[in-house]
mmCIF file of C-alpha atoms and ligand atoms in Angstrom:
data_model
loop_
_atom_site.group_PDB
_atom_site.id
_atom_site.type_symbol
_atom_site.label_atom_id
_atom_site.label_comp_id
_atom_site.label_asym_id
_atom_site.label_seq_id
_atom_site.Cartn_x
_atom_site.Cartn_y
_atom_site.Cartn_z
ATOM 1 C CA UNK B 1 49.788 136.710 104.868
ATOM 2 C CA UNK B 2 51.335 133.164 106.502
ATOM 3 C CA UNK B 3 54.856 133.555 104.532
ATOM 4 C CA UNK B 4 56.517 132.065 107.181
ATOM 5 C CA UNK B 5 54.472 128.694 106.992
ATOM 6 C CA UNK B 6 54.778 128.899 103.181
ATOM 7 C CA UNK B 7 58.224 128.749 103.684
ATOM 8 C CA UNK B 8 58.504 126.329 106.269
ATOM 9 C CA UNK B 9 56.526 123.798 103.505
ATOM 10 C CA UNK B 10 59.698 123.568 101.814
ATOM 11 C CA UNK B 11 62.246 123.824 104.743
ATOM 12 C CA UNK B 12 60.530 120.941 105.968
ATOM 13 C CA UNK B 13 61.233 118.241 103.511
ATOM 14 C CA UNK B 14 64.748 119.205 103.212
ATOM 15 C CA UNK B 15 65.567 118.871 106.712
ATOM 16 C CA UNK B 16 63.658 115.380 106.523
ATOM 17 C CA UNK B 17 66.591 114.588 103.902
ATOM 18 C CA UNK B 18 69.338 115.079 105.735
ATOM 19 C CA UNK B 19 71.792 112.855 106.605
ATOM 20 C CA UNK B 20 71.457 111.297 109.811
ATOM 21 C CA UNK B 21 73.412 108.667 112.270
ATOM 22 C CA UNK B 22 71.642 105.553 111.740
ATOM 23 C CA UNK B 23 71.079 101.954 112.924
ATOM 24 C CA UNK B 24 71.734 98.953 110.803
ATOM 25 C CA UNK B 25 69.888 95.936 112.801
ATOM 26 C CA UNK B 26 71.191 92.777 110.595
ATOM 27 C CA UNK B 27 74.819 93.110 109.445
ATOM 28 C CA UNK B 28 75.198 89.561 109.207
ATOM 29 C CA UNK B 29 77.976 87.082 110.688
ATOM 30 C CA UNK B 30 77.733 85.157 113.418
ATOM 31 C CA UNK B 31 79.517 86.644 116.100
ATOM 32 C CA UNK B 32 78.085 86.057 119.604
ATOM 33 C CA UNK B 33 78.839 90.114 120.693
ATOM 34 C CA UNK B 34 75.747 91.780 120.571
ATOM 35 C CA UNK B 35 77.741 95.246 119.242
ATOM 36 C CA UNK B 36 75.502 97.759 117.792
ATOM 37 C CA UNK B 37 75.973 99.004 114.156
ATOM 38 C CA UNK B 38 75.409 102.427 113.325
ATOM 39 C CA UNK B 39 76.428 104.172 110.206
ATOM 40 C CA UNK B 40 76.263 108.222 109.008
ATOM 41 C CA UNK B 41 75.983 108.369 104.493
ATOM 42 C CA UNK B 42 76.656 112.035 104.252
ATOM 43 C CA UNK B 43 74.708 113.310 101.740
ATOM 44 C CA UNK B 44 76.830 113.880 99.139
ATOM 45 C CA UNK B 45 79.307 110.828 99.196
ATOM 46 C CA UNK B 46 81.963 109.900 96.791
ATOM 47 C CA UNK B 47 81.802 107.600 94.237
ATOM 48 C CA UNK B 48 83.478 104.463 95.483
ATOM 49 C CA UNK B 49 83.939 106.186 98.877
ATOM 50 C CA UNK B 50 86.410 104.850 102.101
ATOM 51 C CA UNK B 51 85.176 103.554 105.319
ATOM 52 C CA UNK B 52 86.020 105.079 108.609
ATOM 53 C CA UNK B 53 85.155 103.109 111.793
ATOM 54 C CA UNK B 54 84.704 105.158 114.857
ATOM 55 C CA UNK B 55 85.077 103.540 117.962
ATOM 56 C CA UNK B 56 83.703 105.483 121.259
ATOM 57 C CA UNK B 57 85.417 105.204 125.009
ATOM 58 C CA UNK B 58 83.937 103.488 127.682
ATOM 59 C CA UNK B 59 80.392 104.994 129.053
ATOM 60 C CA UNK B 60 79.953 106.253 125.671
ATOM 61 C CA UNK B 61 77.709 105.028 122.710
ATOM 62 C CA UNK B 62 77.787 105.676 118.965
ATOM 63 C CA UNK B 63 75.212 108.352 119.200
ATOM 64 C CA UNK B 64 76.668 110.316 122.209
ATOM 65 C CA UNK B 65 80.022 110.023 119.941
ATOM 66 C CA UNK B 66 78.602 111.041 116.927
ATOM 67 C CA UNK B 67 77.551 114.474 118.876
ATOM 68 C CA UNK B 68 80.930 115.078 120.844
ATOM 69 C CA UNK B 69 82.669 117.916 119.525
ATOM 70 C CA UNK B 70 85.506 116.450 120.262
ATOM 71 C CA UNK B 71 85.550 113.863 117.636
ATOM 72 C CA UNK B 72 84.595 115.645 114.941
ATOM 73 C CA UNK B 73 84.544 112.538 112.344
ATOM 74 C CA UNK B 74 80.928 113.247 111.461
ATOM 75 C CA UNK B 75 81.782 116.835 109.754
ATOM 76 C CA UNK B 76 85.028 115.077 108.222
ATOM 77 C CA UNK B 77 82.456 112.524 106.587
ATOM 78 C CA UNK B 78 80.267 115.398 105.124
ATOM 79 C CA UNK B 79 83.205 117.775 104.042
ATOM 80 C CA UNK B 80 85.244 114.518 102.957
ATOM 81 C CA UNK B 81 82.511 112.554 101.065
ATOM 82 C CA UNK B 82 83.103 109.606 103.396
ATOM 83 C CA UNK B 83 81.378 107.023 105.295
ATOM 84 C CA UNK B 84 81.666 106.347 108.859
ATOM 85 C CA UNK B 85 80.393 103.216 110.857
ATOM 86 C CA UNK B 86 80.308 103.846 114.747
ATOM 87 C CA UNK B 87 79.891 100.784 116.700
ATOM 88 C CA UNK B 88 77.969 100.624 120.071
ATOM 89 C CA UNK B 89 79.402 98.213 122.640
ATOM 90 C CA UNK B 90 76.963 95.875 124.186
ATOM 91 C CA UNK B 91 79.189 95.546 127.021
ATOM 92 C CA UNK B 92 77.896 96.797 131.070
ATOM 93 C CA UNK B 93 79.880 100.343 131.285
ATOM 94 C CA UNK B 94 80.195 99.850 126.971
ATOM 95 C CA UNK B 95 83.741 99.375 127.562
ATOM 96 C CA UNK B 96 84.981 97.060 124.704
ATOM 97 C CA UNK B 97 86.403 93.624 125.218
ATOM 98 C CA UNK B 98 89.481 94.016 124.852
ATOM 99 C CA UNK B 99 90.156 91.027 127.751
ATOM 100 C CA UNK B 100 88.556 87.346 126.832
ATOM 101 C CA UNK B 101 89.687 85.460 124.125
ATOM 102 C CA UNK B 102 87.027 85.449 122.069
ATOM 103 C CA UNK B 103 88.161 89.078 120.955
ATOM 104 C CA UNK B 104 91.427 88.382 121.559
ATOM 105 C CA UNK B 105 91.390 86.362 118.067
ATOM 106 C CA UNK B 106 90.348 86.107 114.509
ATOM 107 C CA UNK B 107 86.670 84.913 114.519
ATOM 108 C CA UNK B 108 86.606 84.754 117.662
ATOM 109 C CA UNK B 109 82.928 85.918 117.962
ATOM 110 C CA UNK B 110 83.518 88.632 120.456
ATOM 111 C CA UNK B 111 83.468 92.334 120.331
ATOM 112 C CA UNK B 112 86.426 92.431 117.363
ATOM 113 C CA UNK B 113 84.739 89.828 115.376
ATOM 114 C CA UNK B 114 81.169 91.854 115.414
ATOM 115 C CA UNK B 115 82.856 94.940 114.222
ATOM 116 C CA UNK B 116 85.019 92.880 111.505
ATOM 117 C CA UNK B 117 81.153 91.888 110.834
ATOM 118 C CA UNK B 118 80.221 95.844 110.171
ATOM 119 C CA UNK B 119 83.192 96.170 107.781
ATOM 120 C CA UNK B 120 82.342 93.507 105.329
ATOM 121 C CA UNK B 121 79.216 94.505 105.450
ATOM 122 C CA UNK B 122 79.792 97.464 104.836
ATOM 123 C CA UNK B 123 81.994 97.491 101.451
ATOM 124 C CA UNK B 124 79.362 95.942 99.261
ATOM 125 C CA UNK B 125 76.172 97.571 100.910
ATOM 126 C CA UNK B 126 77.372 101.404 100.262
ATOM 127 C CA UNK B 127 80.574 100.468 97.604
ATOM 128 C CA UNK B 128 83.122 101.114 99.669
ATOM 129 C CA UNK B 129 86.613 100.896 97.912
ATOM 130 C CA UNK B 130 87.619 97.873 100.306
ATOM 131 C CA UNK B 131 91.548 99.175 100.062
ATOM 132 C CA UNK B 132 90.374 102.549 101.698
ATOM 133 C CA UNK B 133 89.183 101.047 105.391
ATOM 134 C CA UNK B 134 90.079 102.822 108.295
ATOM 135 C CA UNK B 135 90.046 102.318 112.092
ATOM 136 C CA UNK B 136 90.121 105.210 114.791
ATOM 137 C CA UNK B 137 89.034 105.411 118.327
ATOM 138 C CA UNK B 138 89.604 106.632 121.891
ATOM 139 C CA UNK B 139 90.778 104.816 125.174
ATOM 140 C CA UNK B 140 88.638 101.702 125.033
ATOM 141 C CA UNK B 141 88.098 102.463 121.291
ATOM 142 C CA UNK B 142 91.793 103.110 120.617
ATOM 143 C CA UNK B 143 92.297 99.739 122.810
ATOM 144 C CA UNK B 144 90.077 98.026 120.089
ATOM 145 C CA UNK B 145 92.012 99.924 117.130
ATOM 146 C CA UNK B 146 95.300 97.935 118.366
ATOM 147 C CA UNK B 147 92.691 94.277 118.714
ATOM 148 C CA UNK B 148 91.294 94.850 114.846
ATOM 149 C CA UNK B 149 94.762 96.043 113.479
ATOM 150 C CA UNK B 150 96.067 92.424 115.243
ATOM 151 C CA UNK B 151 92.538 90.221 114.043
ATOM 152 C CA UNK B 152 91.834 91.807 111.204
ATOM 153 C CA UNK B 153 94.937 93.119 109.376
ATOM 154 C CA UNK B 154 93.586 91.905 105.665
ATOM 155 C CA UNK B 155 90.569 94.500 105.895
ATOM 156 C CA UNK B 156 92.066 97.713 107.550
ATOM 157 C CA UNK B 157 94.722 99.888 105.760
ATOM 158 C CA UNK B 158 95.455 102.158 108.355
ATOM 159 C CA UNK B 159 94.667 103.080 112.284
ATOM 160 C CA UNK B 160 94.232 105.845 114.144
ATOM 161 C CA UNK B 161 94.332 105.599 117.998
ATOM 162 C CA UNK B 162 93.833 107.735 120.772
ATOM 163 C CA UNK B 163 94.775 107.096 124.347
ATOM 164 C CA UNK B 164 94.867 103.083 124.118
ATOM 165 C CA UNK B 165 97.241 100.037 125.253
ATOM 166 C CA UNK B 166 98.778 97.589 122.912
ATOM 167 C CA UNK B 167 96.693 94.636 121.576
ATOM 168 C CA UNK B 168 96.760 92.322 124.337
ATOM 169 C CA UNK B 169 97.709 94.256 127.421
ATOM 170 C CA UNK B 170 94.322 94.082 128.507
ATOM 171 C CA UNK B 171 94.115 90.536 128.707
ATOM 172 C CA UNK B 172 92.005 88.715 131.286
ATOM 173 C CA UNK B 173 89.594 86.013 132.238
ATOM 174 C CA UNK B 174 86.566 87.839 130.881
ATOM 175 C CA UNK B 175 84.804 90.021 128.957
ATOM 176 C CA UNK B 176 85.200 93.599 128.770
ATOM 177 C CA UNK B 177 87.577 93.559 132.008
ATOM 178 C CA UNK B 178 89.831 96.355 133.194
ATOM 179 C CA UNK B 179 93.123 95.400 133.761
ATOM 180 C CA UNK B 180 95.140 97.582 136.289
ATOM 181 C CA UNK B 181 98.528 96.436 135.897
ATOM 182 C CA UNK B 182 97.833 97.614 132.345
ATOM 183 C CA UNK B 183 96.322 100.921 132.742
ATOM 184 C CA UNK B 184 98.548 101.888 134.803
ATOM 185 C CA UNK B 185 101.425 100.824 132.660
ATOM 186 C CA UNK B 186 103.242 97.940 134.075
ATOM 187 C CA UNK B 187 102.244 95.728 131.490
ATOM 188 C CA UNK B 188 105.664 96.207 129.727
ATOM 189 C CA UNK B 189 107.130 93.283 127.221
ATOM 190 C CA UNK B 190 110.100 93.579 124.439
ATOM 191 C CA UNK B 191 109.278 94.513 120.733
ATOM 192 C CA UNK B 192 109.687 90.965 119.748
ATOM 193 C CA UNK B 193 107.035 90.078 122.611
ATOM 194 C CA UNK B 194 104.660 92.639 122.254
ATOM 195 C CA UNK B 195 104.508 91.797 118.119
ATOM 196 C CA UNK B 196 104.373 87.656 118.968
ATOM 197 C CA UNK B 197 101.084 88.872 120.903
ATOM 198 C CA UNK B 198 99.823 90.635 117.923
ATOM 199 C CA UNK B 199 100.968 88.076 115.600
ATOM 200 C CA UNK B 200 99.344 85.129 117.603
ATOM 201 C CA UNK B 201 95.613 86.551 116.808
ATOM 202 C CA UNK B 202 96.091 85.816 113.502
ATOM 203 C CA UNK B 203 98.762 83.002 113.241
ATOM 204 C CA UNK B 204 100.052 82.368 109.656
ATOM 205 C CA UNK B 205 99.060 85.436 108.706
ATOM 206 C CA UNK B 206 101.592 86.910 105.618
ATOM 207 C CA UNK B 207 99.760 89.958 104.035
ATOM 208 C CA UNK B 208 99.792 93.609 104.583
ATOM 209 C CA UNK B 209 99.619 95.143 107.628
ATOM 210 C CA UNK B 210 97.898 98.467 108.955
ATOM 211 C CA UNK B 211 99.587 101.836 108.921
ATOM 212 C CA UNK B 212 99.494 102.628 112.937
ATOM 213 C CA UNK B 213 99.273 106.215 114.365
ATOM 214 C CA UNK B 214 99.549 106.472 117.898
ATOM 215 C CA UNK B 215 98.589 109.684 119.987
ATOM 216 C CA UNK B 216 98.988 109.562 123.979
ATOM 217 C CA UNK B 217 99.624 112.057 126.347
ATOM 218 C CA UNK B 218 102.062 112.633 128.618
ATOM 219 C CA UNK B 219 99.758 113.434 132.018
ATOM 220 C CA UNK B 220 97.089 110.936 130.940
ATOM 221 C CA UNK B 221 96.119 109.642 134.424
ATOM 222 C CA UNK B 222 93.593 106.815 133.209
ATOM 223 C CA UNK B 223 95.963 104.901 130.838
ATOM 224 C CA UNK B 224 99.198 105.836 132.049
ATOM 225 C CA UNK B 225 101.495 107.160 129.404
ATOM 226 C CA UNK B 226 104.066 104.094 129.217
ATOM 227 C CA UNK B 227 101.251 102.442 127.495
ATOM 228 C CA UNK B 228 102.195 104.820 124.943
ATOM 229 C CA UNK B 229 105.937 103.281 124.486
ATOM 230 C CA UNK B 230 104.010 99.504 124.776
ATOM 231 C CA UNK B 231 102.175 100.146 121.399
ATOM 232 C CA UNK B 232 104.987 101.588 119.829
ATOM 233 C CA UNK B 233 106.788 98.886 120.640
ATOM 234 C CA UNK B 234 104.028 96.185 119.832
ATOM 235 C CA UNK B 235 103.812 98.073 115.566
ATOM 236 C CA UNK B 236 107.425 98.633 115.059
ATOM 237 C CA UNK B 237 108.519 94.982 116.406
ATOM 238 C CA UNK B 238 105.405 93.604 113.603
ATOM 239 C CA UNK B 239 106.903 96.109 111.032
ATOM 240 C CA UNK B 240 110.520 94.732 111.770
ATOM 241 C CA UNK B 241 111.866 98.348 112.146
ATOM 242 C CA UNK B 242 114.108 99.696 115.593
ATOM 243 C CA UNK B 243 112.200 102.005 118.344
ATOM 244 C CA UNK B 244 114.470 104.814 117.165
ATOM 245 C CA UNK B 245 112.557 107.172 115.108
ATOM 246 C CA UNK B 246 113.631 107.787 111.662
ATOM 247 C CA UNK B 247 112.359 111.263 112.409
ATOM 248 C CA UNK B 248 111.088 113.630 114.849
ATOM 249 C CA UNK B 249 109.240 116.937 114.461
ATOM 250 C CA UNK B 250 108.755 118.912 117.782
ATOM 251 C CA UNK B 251 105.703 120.941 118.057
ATOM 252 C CA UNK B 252 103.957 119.022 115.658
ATOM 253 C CA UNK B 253 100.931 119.122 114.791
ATOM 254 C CA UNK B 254 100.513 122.255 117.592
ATOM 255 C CA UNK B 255 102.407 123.310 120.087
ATOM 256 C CA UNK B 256 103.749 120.377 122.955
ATOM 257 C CA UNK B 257 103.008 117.474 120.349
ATOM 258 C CA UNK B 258 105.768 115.679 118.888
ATOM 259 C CA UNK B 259 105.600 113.674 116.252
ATOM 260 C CA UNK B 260 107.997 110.579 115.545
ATOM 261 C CA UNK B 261 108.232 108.510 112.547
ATOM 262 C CA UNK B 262 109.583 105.211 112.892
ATOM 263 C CA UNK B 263 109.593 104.151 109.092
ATOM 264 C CA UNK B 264 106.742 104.964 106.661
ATOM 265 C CA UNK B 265 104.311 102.395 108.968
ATOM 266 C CA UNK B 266 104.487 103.517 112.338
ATOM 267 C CA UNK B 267 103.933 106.881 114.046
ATOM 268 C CA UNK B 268 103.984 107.992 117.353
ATOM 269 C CA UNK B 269 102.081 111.547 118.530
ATOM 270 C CA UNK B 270 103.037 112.743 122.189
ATOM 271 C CA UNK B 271 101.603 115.409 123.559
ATOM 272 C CA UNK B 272 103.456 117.000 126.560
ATOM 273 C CA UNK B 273 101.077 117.862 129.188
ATOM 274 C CA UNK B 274 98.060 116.451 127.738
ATOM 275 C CA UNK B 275 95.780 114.214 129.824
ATOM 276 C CA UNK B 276 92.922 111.857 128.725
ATOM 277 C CA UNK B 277 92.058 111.255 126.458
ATOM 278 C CA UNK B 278 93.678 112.747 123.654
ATOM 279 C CA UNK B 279 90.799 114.844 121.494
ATOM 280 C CA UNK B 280 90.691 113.668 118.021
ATOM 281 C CA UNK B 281 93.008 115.776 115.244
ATOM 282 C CA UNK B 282 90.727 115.230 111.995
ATOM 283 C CA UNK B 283 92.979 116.839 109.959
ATOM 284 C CA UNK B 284 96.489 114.472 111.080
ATOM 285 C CA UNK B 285 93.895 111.055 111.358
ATOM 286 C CA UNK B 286 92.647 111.754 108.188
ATOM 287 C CA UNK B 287 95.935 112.715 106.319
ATOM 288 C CA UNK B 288 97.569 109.559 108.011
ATOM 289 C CA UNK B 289 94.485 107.768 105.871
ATOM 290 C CA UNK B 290 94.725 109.529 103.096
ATOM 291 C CA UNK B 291 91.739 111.420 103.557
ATOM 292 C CA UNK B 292 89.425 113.235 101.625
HETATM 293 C C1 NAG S 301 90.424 102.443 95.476
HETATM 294 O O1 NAG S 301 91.431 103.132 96.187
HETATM 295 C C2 NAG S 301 92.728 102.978 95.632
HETATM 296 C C3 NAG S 301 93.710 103.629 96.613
HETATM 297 O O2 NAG S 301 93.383 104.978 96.809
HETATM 298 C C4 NAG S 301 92.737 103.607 94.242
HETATM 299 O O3 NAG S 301 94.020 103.431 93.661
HETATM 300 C C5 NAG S 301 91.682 102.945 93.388
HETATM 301 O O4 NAG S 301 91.617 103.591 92.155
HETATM 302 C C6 NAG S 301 90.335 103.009 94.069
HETATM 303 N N1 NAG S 301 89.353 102.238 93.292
HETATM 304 C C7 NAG S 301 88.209 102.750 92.910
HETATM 305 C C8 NAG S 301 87.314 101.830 92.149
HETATM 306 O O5 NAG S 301 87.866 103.891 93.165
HETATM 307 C C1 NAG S 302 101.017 83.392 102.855
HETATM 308 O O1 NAG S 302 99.868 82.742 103.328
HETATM 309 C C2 NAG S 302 99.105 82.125 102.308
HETATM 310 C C3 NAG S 302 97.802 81.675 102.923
HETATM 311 O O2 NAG S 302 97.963 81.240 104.235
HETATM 312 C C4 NAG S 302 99.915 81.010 101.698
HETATM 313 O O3 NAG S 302 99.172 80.393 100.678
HETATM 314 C C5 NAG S 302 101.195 81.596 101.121
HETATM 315 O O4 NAG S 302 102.029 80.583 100.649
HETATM 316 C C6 NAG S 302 101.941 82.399 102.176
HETATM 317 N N1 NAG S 302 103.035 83.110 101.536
HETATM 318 C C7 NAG S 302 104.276 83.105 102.016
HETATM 319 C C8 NAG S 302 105.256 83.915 101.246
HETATM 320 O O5 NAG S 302 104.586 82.516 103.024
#
């Protein structure tokens, strides 16, 4: 009796089904970055589902991403019915250029522009509800968070960021260059110059803005934690509201987090004693998207 290959007959196919991170090789636009789109269609997805875009750190890729436990977006997508594009930078060390002007701007061609590229894309190919767009990352990723949220307000509704630097900190003469004086947080400008920056990569631009949530922590040793008051700085001086928070919850959402509201548009999560990068909190990214 073989019952064991009998049943494997049937086990087989099904696994075959599954969902599974994959490559899209023509996503259209004309962007000179050579960024990588990869997307995960969880197999049972919602009609008219929302978009999350899940940017990795440097020396990471969208696969090795996809796998790290610590970023557990890919089991959010199949319990939430969601669909989530993960870019892969083409950059040496695939940090993301978050330096040279051509990312530094709307349509500029660089990095921000290819991934702008995945997102329109994106709505019409799997009918994404283009109101429910979504941006998250980590260090480099969370760098690029702040860069789309600045180029590409009209298409995100809200951002999720771990561990980053405000849009524009990075700046430099290249592509995909570290920037010390940033990392290690002496980059530091006023509200009102820290939103001009943002502001400038989209000049005229009137419409709605991205929701920002910002997570740091306070012994991060790779993107020192002032960057943390830089970004806060950067979102409340676009949303026109004061660096004192309209509210403040200690131990929230665990123990040494705090989390401070500065209007309904801007939030700021510190955790006390927590180095780089911050690990992704599903539950508070996707509730600060309105997720499932
Ligand atoms: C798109 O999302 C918005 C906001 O959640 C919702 O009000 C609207 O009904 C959605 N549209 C469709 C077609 O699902
Ligand atoms: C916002 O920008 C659009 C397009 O640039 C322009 O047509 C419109 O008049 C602007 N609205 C305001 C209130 O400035």
């Amino acid at each position: 009796m073989h019952f064991s290959n009998v049943a494997n007959v049937f086990v087989l196919p099904a696994l075959a089904q599954a969902a599974a991170l994959t490559r899209v090789s023509n996503y259209g636009g004309t962007a000179s970055s050579k960024t990588e789109m990869w997307v995960y269609k969880p197999d049972n997805v919602k009609a008219n589902p929302a978009l999350v875009v899940v940017i990795h750190s440097c020396q990471s890729t969208a696969q090795q991403y996809f796998a790290n436990s610590k970023i557990p977006w890919h089991q959010g997508s199949d319990a939430g019915g969601y669909i989530t594009v993960w870019p892969t930078s083409p950059n040496s060390g695939t940090c993301w250029d978050v330096s040279s002007s051509k990312s530094l701007k709307r349509d500029g061609g660089g990095d921000s522009t290819a991934i702008a590229n995945m997102i329109k894309y994106a709505i019409p190919q799997y009918n994404i509800n283009a109101t429910r767009v979504y941006v998250t990352g980590g260090s480099s990723g969370a760098m690029m968070g702040n860069v789309l949220a600045a180029t590409y307000p009209d298409l995100i509704k809200a951002v999720s960021v771990y561990s980053g630097v405000a849009a524009g900190c990075f700046v430099g003469q290249g592509v995909a260059q570290w920037n010390n004086a940033c990392s290690g947080g002496t980059s530091t400008n006023t509200q009102a110059g820290w939103a001009k920056i943002a502001e400038d990569m989209y000049p005229g631009y009137n419409g709605t803005r991205p929701k920002m949530q910002i997570w740091h922590g306070s012994a991060d040793s790779t993107i020192a934690p002032q960057n943390y008051q830089e970004e806060l700085k950067q979102w409340t001086g676009v949303f026109g509201v004061t660096m004192t928070a309209s509210e403040s919850k200690f131990n929230t959402p665990e123990a040494s987090y705090t989390t401070s509201n500065y209007g309904p548009n801007v939030q700021g999560i510190y955790g006390q004693g927590v180095g780089h990068s911050v690990p992704s909190h599903l539950k508070v990214s996707e509730a600060w998207f309105s997720l499932p």
